[in-house]
Coordinates of C-alpha atoms in Angstrom, one line a residue:
X220 CA -203.8 196.8 -49.7
X221 CA -201.2 194.8 -51.8
X222 CA -198.5 192.2 -50.2
X223 CA -194.9 192.6 -52.1
X224 CA -192.0 189.3 -51.1
X225 CA -189.0 188.4 -53.1
X226 CA -187.9 185.3 -53.1
X227 CA -184.1 185.0 -52.6
X228 CA -182.7 182.0 -55.3
X229 CA -179.4 182.9 -55.5
X230 CA -176.8 180.7 -52.5
X231 CA -174.8 183.4 -50.9
X232 CA -171.9 184.1 -48.9
X233 CA -173.2 184.9 -44.7
X234 CA -172.1 188.6 -45.8
X235 CA -174.2 188.5 -49.3
X236 CA -177.1 186.8 -48.0
X237 CA -176.8 189.3 -44.8
X238 CA -176.8 192.7 -47.2
X239 CA -179.8 191.3 -49.7
X240 CA -182.2 190.5 -47.0
X241 CA -181.6 194.0 -45.5
X242 CA -181.8 195.4 -48.8
X243 CA -185.2 193.5 -49.3
X244 CA -186.6 194.4 -46.0
X245 CA -185.2 198.4 -47.1
X246 CA -187.5 198.4 -50.6
X247 CA -190.5 197.9 -48.5
X248 CA -190.8 194.2 -48.3
X249 CA -193.5 192.4 -46.7
X250 CA -191.8 189.0 -47.4
X251 CA -188.6 187.2 -47.7
X252 CA -188.5 184.1 -49.2
X253 CA -186.0 181.2 -49.3
X254 CA -186.8 178.6 -52.4
X255 CA -186.2 175.2 -51.7
X256 CA -184.1 173.8 -54.7
X257 CA -180.8 171.9 -54.8
X258 CA -178.1 173.9 -55.6
X259 CA -179.4 176.8 -53.1
X260 CA -179.9 178.3 -49.8
X261 CA -181.0 175.2 -47.3
X262 CA -184.2 177.4 -46.8
X263 CA -185.1 177.1 -42.8
X264 CA -181.2 178.1 -41.8
X265 CA -181.0 181.4 -44.7
X266 CA -184.6 182.7 -43.1
X267 CA -183.3 182.4 -39.2
X268 CA -180.4 184.5 -40.8
X269 CA -183.0 186.7 -42.4
X270 CA -184.8 187.2 -39.3
X271 CA -181.3 188.1 -37.8
X272 CA -180.1 191.1 -39.3
X273 CA -183.9 192.3 -39.9
X274 CA -187.1 193.9 -38.3
X275 CA -189.9 193.9 -40.1
X276 CA -190.6 191.2 -43.0
X277 CA -192.3 188.1 -42.8
X278 CA -190.0 185.2 -43.6
X279 CA -191.1 182.3 -45.9
X280 CA -190.1 179.3 -47.4
X281 CA -191.3 179.6 -50.8
X282 CA -191.5 176.9 -51.1
X283 CA -190.7 173.3 -49.6
X284 CA -190.4 170.4 -51.8
X285 CA -192.3 168.3 -48.7
X286 CA -191.4 164.6 -51.4
X287 CA -187.9 165.2 -49.1
X288 CA -189.2 165.4 -45.9
X289 CA -190.4 163.2 -43.3
X290 CA -193.2 165.3 -41.9
X291 CA -192.3 164.7 -38.2
X292 CA -188.7 165.5 -38.6
X293 CA -189.5 168.7 -40.8
X294 CA -192.2 169.7 -38.2
X295 CA -189.1 170.4 -36.0
X296 CA -187.4 172.4 -38.5
X297 CA -191.4 174.4 -38.8
X298 CA -191.2 174.3 -35.1
X299 CA -187.9 175.8 -34.4
X300 CA -187.5 178.1 -37.2
X301 CA -190.6 179.1 -35.8
X302 CA -189.2 179.8 -32.7
X303 CA -186.2 181.6 -33.6
X304 CA -187.4 183.7 -35.9
X305 CA -189.9 185.1 -32.9
X306 CA -192.9 184.3 -34.7
X307 CA -192.3 185.7 -38.1
X308 CA -192.5 181.8 -40.4
X309 CA -194.8 181.6 -43.4
X310 CA -194.2 178.4 -44.1
X311 CA -195.4 177.5 -47.3
X312 CA -195.3 173.8 -49.1
X313 CA -195.8 172.1 -52.2
X314 CA -195.7 168.7 -54.6
X315 CA -192.3 168.9 -56.0
X316 CA -191.7 168.6 -58.7
X317 CA -188.4 169.0 -60.4
X318 CA -187.3 165.2 -61.7
X319 CA -183.5 165.7 -62.2
X320 CA -183.9 166.6 -58.4
X321 CA -184.6 163.5 -56.7
X322 CA -183.0 161.8 -59.3
X323 CA -179.7 164.0 -57.7
X324 CA -181.0 163.2 -54.6
X325 CA -181.0 158.8 -54.8
X326 CA -184.7 159.2 -54.3
X327 CA -187.6 157.8 -56.3
X328 CA -189.8 160.3 -58.5
X329 CA -193.2 159.5 -57.2
X330 CA -196.3 160.3 -59.7
X331 CA -198.0 163.3 -58.9
X332 CA -200.8 161.9 -56.7
X333 CA -197.9 160.1 -54.3
X334 CA -196.8 163.4 -54.2
X335 CA -199.8 164.8 -53.7
X336 CA -200.6 162.1 -50.9
X337 CA -198.0 162.6 -49.2
X338 CA -198.0 166.8 -48.9
X339 CA -201.3 166.3 -47.6
X340 CA -200.0 163.5 -45.2
X341 CA -197.5 165.8 -43.7
X342 CA -200.1 168.8 -43.9
X343 CA -202.5 166.8 -40.8
X344 CA -199.3 166.0 -39.5
X345 CA -198.3 169.1 -39.0
X346 CA -201.1 169.7 -37.6
X347 CA -201.2 167.2 -35.1
X348 CA -197.7 167.6 -34.1
X349 CA -198.5 171.4 -33.7
X350 CA -201.1 170.7 -31.3
X351 CA -199.6 168.7 -28.8
X352 CA -197.8 170.1 -26.1
X353 CA -195.5 167.8 -25.5
X354 CA -194.1 168.9 -29.1
X355 CA -190.8 170.4 -28.7
X356 CA -189.6 172.8 -29.8
X357 CA -193.5 174.7 -29.2
X358 CA -194.5 177.4 -32.2
X359 CA -194.7 181.1 -31.4
X360 CA -197.3 181.5 -33.6
X361 CA -200.7 179.7 -32.8
X362 CA -201.8 177.3 -33.8
X363 CA -198.9 177.1 -36.2
X364 CA -197.3 179.4 -38.6
X365 CA -199.5 180.6 -41.8
X366 CA -199.3 177.8 -44.3
X367 CA -198.8 178.6 -48.2
X368 CA -199.3 175.9 -50.4
X369 CA -198.8 176.4 -53.9
X370 CA -199.1 174.7 -57.4
X371 CA -201.3 173.9 -60.2
X372 CA -203.3 170.5 -60.5
X373 CA -206.8 169.7 -59.3
X374 CA -205.9 167.7 -56.0
X375 CA -203.4 169.8 -55.1
X376 CA -205.3 173.7 -55.5
X377 CA -208.5 171.5 -53.3
X378 CA -206.4 171.0 -50.6
X379 CA -205.0 174.6 -50.3
X380 CA -208.3 175.4 -50.3
X381 CA -209.2 173.1 -47.5
X382 CA -206.2 174.0 -45.0
X383 CA -203.9 176.8 -46.5
X384 CA -203.9 180.1 -45.4
X385 CA -202.0 181.4 -48.4
X386 CA -202.9 180.3 -52.1
X387 CA -200.2 179.9 -53.9
X388 CA -200.2 180.9 -58.6
X389 CA -197.3 179.0 -60.1
X390 CA -198.7 180.5 -63.4
X391 CA -197.3 177.8 -65.2
X392 CA -199.6 175.9 -68.2
X393 CA -200.4 171.8 -67.9
X394 CA -197.5 170.1 -68.8
X395 CA -196.6 166.0 -68.2
X396 CA -195.6 165.3 -65.2
X397 CA -191.3 165.4 -64.7
X398 CA -191.9 167.7 -68.0
X399 CA -190.3 171.1 -68.2
X400 CA -192.4 174.4 -67.1
X401 CA -194.5 176.1 -69.2
X402 CA -195.9 179.7 -68.6
X403 CA -199.7 179.6 -68.8
X404 CA -201.7 182.1 -70.1
X405 CA -204.0 184.6 -69.1
X406 CA -207.3 182.5 -69.3
X407 CA -205.5 179.4 -67.8
X408 CA -204.5 181.4 -64.7
X409 CA -208.0 182.9 -64.7
X410 CA -209.5 179.8 -64.5
X411 CA -207.6 177.7 -62.2
X412 CA -208.3 181.6 -59.7
X413 CA -211.8 180.3 -60.3
X414 CA -211.3 176.4 -59.5
X415 CA -210.4 177.5 -55.8
X416 CA -212.5 179.9 -55.5
X417 CA -215.1 176.9 -56.3
X418 CA -212.9 174.8 -53.3
X419 CA -213.1 177.9 -51.0
X420 CA -216.7 177.2 -48.8
X421 CA -216.6 180.9 -47.8
X422 CA -212.8 180.3 -46.8
X423 CA -210.9 183.5 -46.9
X424 CA -208.1 183.8 -48.3
X425 CA -204.9 185.6 -49.8
X426 CA -204.1 184.6 -53.0
X427 CA -200.3 184.8 -53.6
X428 CA -198.6 185.0 -57.6
X429 CA -195.1 184.7 -58.5
X430 CA -194.7 187.4 -61.5
X431 CA -191.5 185.6 -62.7
X432 CA -190.9 188.2 -65.3
X433 CA -190.5 192.3 -64.8
X434 CA -189.1 194.8 -67.3
X435 CA -189.1 198.8 -66.5
X436 CA -188.8 200.0 -69.5
X437 CA -190.4 203.5 -71.4
X438 CA -191.9 201.4 -74.0
X439 CA -194.1 198.7 -73.1
X440 CA -195.0 198.1 -76.5
X441 CA -191.1 196.8 -77.1
X442 CA -190.5 195.1 -73.7
X443 CA -193.6 193.3 -74.3
X444 CA -191.9 192.2 -77.9
X445 CA -188.8 191.0 -76.3
X446 CA -190.4 188.8 -73.9
X447 CA -192.2 187.4 -76.6
X448 CA -188.6 186.0 -78.0
X449 CA -187.2 185.3 -74.7
X450 CA -189.9 182.6 -74.8
X451 CA -190.0 182.0 -78.5
X452 CA -193.2 182.7 -79.8
X453 CA -195.2 180.8 -77.4
X454 CA -197.6 184.2 -76.6
X455 CA -198.7 186.9 -78.7
X456 CA -197.9 190.4 -77.0
X457 CA -201.8 190.9 -76.6
X458 CA -201.2 187.8 -74.6
X459 CA -197.8 188.6 -72.4
X460 CA -199.8 191.4 -72.2
X461 CA -202.8 190.3 -69.5
X462 CA -200.5 188.2 -67.4
X463 CA -200.1 188.5 -64.0
X464 CA -196.5 186.7 -63.9
X465 CA -195.3 189.5 -66.1
X466 CA -195.1 193.5 -65.2
X467 CA -193.8 195.3 -67.9
X468 CA -193.7 199.2 -68.5
X469 CA -192.9 202.1 -66.5
X470 CA -193.2 202.1 -62.8
X471 CA -196.4 203.2 -63.3
X472 CA -197.7 200.9 -66.0
X473 CA -196.2 198.0 -63.6
X474 CA -198.8 200.0 -60.9
X475 CA -201.4 200.6 -63.0
X476 CA -201.1 197.0 -63.9
X477 CA -200.5 195.4 -60.1
X478 CA -204.1 196.8 -59.3
X479 CA -205.3 195.4 -62.6
X480 CA -204.4 192.0 -61.5
X481 CA -206.2 192.4 -58.4
X482 CA -209.6 193.9 -59.7
X483 CA -209.5 190.6 -62.0
X484 CA -207.8 187.9 -60.7
X485 CA -208.0 188.8 -56.5
X486 CA -203.9 189.0 -56.2
X487 CA -202.9 190.4 -53.3
X488 CA -199.8 189.5 -53.3
X489 CA -196.9 189.4 -55.1
X490 CA -193.7 187.8 -55.8
X491 CA -190.6 188.6 -57.6
X492 CA -187.4 187.1 -57.5
X493 CA -184.6 188.5 -56.0
X494 CA -182.6 189.5 -59.4
X495 CA -186.5 191.7 -59.7
X496 CA -185.8 193.7 -56.0
X497 CA -184.9 197.0 -57.8
X498 CA -187.1 197.1 -60.5
X499 CA -190.1 196.3 -58.3
X500 CA -189.2 199.6 -55.2
X501 CA -190.1 202.6 -56.9
X502 CA -193.4 200.6 -58.0
X503 CA -194.4 199.5 -53.9
X504 CA -192.5 202.9 -52.6
X505 CA -196.1 204.2 -55.0
X506 CA -198.3 202.2 -53.8
X507 CA -197.9 202.2 -50.7
X508 CA -198.5 206.2 -51.0
X509 CA -201.5 206.1 -52.4

């Protein structure tokens, strides 16, 4: 079984947001996500609206920048959204990484360790409030919505291995804190997965990967060469061919890649960005038919 999500990143009018959420459901996506960045739609209201106009997909914050939130106030948004979506919420949390957004908000950009400390405190506070019968609104899902934690660093992934139901891998390489993201190679992603597996202590979790690049082309080699140019030659064509973050080829080849990535890395939950919805839809259909 493979699950597919789409992360909505383009703010729209109400009508356009409704249309693309309905389209995601019609195309077979299992999860509709809303990113949490300045300049994008506010995630919790966006997911409540998505719930009003769809019936099947789960609804995911992909992912909340917890450094921006007071944990008690975040708990109100989470529990209220779970209630208003009738238990369809999947809560994605991250530590926050875009320094420019902190500056735009007039907030200090704490060092990475402090941001992970805040994430850990937020998780504990959410769990405490979920369990408090006096806390209102109350969640529909008990003890609370499924938790996704996404990121890359050792401490964050250790926290995810301890608490998360879903662990999200960004597919990015190690960079200086606050620096621009860079694509990791398959060996680097595999090392991060092995790190997490060593911390799980037998717990069963879902592993998610954000597949940044989707290109449906008849000539896979040429498609990979174009992607190499886009990435300014930072990875070879052969390295790109192994990436779970780059799905390139015919629909049949992409379906085979997804199954191969499930086998190699253990990914059973693939998320793409909204501009790749149409490209991936036939792949979803073909995999569901097998």
